[in-house]
Amino acid sequence: MEGLIGPRLYSCSNCRNNVALHDDIVSKAFQGRNSRAFLFSHAMNVDVGPKEDRHLMTGLHTVADVSCSDCREVLGWKYERAYEESQKYKEGKYILEKSKIVKDNW
Ligand SMILES: [Zn+2]
């Protein structure tokens, strides 16, 4: 069945800008600020804001807000740096809130 359809995309729920690929989901078991969230290895058509240190449930991280490059809606954040060894896998990856993105094309 693979190959018959185009890549499964997630889009900004506000303006339908394509922001991530389903195949780039690393984990669906994340908690965003307001809702469940997905961890993606890549995101596209997004702007990454200034870095800041945040104490999250899993320890201290340097993160940056990620917003839609089209409508500027904040969709989640990017992990720039994790200080706990067990959290290093998140570095360079993106959290997108499930409530802020919609499935497109599938
Ligand atoms: Zn948007």
PDB file of C-alpha atoms and ligand atoms in Angstrom:
ATOM      1  CA  MET A   1       0.000   0.000   0.000  1.00  0.00           C
ATOM      2  CA  GLU A   2       2.924   2.320   0.620  1.00  0.00           C
ATOM      3  CA  GLY A   3       3.721   4.482  -2.384  1.00  0.00           C
ATOM      4  CA  LEU A   4       0.159   4.786  -3.606  1.00  0.00           C
ATOM      5  CA  ILE A   5      -0.369   7.929  -1.630  1.00  0.00           C
ATOM      6  CA  GLY A   6       1.835  10.940  -1.034  1.00  0.00           C
ATOM      7  CA  PRO A   7       3.641  11.540   2.214  1.00  0.00           C
ATOM      8  CA  ARG A   8       1.323  11.860   5.176  1.00  0.00           C
ATOM      9  CA  LEU A   9       1.610  15.412   6.371  1.00  0.00           C
ATOM     10  CA  TYR A  10       0.698  17.378   9.417  1.00  0.00           C
ATOM     11  CA  SER A  11      -0.375  20.961   8.875  1.00  0.00           C
ATOM     12  CA  CYS A  12      -0.835  24.017  11.021  1.00  0.00           C
ATOM     13  CA  SER A  13      -4.404  23.849  12.304  1.00  0.00           C
ATOM     14  CA  ASN A  14      -4.742  27.576  11.776  1.00  0.00           C
ATOM     15  CA  CYS A  15      -3.577  28.095   8.174  1.00  0.00           C
ATOM     16  CA  ARG A  16      -2.894  24.598   6.751  1.00  0.00           C
ATOM     17  CA  ASN A  17       0.769  25.292   6.193  1.00  0.00           C
ATOM     18  CA  ASN A  18       2.562  21.901   6.004  1.00  0.00           C
ATOM     19  CA  VAL A  19       4.782  21.652   9.059  1.00  0.00           C
ATOM     20  CA  ALA A  20       5.788  18.015   9.555  1.00  0.00           C
ATOM     21  CA  LEU A  21       5.768  14.514   8.090  1.00  0.00           C
ATOM     22  CA  HIS A  22       4.105  11.597   9.822  1.00  0.00           C
ATOM     23  CA  ASP A  23       7.196   9.492   9.106  1.00  0.00           C
ATOM     24  CA  ASP A  24       9.264  11.892  11.195  1.00  0.00           C
ATOM     25  CA  ILE A  25       7.357  11.179  14.408  1.00  0.00           C
ATOM     26  CA  VAL A  26       9.727   9.857  17.034  1.00  0.00           C
ATOM     27  CA  SER A  27       7.199   9.562  19.853  1.00  0.00           C
ATOM     28  CA  LYS A  28       3.536  10.251  20.438  1.00  0.00           C
ATOM     29  CA  ALA A  29       3.806  10.049  24.200  1.00  0.00           C
ATOM     30  CA  PHE A  30       4.662  13.636  25.002  1.00  0.00           C
ATOM     31  CA  GLN A  31       2.823  16.247  26.974  1.00  0.00           C
ATOM     32  CA  GLY A  32       2.635  19.739  25.534  1.00  0.00           C
ATOM     33  CA  ARG A  33       1.624  22.848  27.385  1.00  0.00           C
ATOM     34  CA  ASN A  34      -2.082  22.330  26.847  1.00  0.00           C
ATOM     35  CA  SER A  35      -2.497  18.972  25.197  1.00  0.00           C
ATOM     36  CA  ARG A  36      -0.809  15.797  24.112  1.00  0.00           C
ATOM     37  CA  ALA A  37       2.110  16.420  21.818  1.00  0.00           C
ATOM     38  CA  PHE A  38       4.246  14.539  19.317  1.00  0.00           C
ATOM     39  CA  LEU A  39       8.023  14.499  19.106  1.00  0.00           C
ATOM     40  CA  PHE A  40       9.266  14.938  15.521  1.00  0.00           C
ATOM     41  CA  SER A  41      12.801  14.500  14.214  1.00  0.00           C
ATOM     42  CA  HIS A  42      12.201  17.321  11.720  1.00  0.00           C
ATOM     43  CA  ALA A  43       9.769  20.133  11.122  1.00  0.00           C
ATOM     44  CA  MET A  44       9.393  22.420   8.112  1.00  0.00           C
ATOM     45  CA  ASN A  45       7.992  25.856   7.374  1.00  0.00           C
ATOM     46  CA  VAL A  46       8.441  26.855  10.983  1.00  0.00           C
ATOM     47  CA  ASP A  47      10.361  29.620  12.702  1.00  0.00           C
ATOM     48  CA  VAL A  48      12.459  28.855  15.762  1.00  0.00           C
ATOM     49  CA  GLY A  49      12.457  31.557  18.419  1.00  0.00           C
ATOM     50  CA  PRO A  50      15.134  32.587  20.911  1.00  0.00           C
ATOM     51  CA  LYS A  51      16.612  29.892  23.120  1.00  0.00           C
ATOM     52  CA  GLU A  52      15.718  29.765  26.775  1.00  0.00           C
ATOM     53  CA  ASP A  53      16.331  27.400  29.656  1.00  0.00           C
ATOM     54  CA  ARG A  54      13.256  25.663  30.967  1.00  0.00           C
ATOM     55  CA  HIS A  55      12.755  23.241  33.804  1.00  0.00           C
ATOM     56  CA  LEU A  56      10.551  20.495  32.411  1.00  0.00           C
ATOM     57  CA  MET A  57       9.313  17.342  34.077  1.00  0.00           C
ATOM     58  CA  THR A  58      12.342  15.541  32.673  1.00  0.00           C
ATOM     59  CA  GLY A  59      14.884  18.082  33.871  1.00  0.00           C
ATOM     60  CA  LEU A  60      16.586  21.212  32.615  1.00  0.00           C
ATOM     61  CA  HIS A  61      16.468  21.796  28.865  1.00  0.00           C
ATOM     62  CA  THR A  62      17.349  24.615  26.519  1.00  0.00           C
ATOM     63  CA  VAL A  63      14.342  25.028  24.279  1.00  0.00           C
ATOM     64  CA  ALA A  64      13.034  27.479  21.697  1.00  0.00           C
ATOM     65  CA  ASP A  65       9.456  28.150  20.733  1.00  0.00           C
ATOM     66  CA  VAL A  66       8.492  26.932  17.281  1.00  0.00           C
ATOM     67  CA  SER A  67       5.913  28.908  15.349  1.00  0.00           C
ATOM     68  CA  CYS A  68       4.242  28.532  11.982  1.00  0.00           C
ATOM     69  CA  SER A  69       6.232  30.531   9.417  1.00  0.00           C
ATOM     70  CA  ASP A  70       3.006  31.555   7.751  1.00  0.00           C
ATOM     71  CA  CYS A  71       0.537  32.610  10.477  1.00  0.00           C
ATOM     72  CA  ARG A  72       3.003  32.846  13.415  1.00  0.00           C
ATOM     73  CA  GLU A  73       0.902  30.598  15.620  1.00  0.00           C
ATOM     74  CA  VAL A  74       3.106  28.923  18.239  1.00  0.00           C
ATOM     75  CA  LEU A  75       2.905  25.189  17.560  1.00  0.00           C
ATOM     76  CA  GLY A  76       5.311  23.822  20.125  1.00  0.00           C
ATOM     77  CA  TRP A  77       9.022  23.992  20.814  1.00  0.00           C
ATOM     78  CA  LYS A  78      12.393  22.667  19.753  1.00  0.00           C
ATOM     79  CA  TYR A  79      14.815  20.969  22.106  1.00  0.00           C
ATOM     80  CA  GLU A  80      18.120  22.715  21.540  1.00  0.00           C
ATOM     81  CA  ARG A  81      19.909  21.078  24.438  1.00  0.00           C
ATOM     82  CA  ALA A  82      19.172  18.527  27.116  1.00  0.00           C
ATOM     83  CA  TYR A  83      21.315  18.393  30.231  1.00  0.00           C
ATOM     84  CA  GLU A  84      20.292  14.961  31.485  1.00  0.00           C
ATOM     85  CA  GLU A  85      22.095  12.148  29.707  1.00  0.00           C
ATOM     86  CA  SER A  86      18.867  10.181  29.333  1.00  0.00           C
ATOM     87  CA  GLN A  87      17.212  13.096  27.530  1.00  0.00           C
ATOM     88  CA  LYS A  88      19.951  13.758  24.972  1.00  0.00           C
ATOM     89  CA  TYR A  89      18.036  11.971  22.225  1.00  0.00           C
ATOM     90  CA  LYS A  90      15.629  14.907  22.145  1.00  0.00           C
ATOM     91  CA  GLU A  91      18.265  17.437  21.086  1.00  0.00           C
ATOM     92  CA  GLY A  92      17.482  19.022  17.736  1.00  0.00           C
ATOM     93  CA  LYS A  93      13.977  17.536  17.711  1.00  0.00           C
ATOM     94  CA  TYR A  94      10.628  19.254  17.695  1.00  0.00           C
ATOM     95  CA  ILE A  95       7.566  19.041  19.893  1.00  0.00           C
ATOM     96  CA  LEU A  96       4.346  19.930  18.120  1.00  0.00           C
ATOM     97  CA  GLU A  97       1.146  20.108  20.131  1.00  0.00           C
ATOM     98  CA  LYS A  98      -1.522  17.783  18.884  1.00  0.00           C
ATOM     99  CA  SER A  99      -4.148  20.502  19.272  1.00  0.00           C
ATOM    100  CA  LYS A 100      -2.163  22.813  16.973  1.00  0.00           C
ATOM    101  CA  ILE A 101      -1.661  20.480  14.043  1.00  0.00           C
ATOM    102  CA  VAL A 102      -4.003  18.557  11.788  1.00  0.00           C
ATOM    103  CA  LYS A 103      -3.553  15.574   9.507  1.00  0.00           C
ATOM    104  CA  ASP A 104      -3.373  16.584   5.883  1.00  0.00           C
ATOM    105  CA  ASN A 105      -3.612  14.433   2.776  1.00  0.00           C
ATOM    106  CA  TRP A 106      -4.504  11.149   4.607  1.00  0.00           C
TER     107      TRP A 106
HETATM  108 ZN    ZN B   1      -0.109  28.527  10.389  1.00  0.00          ZN
END
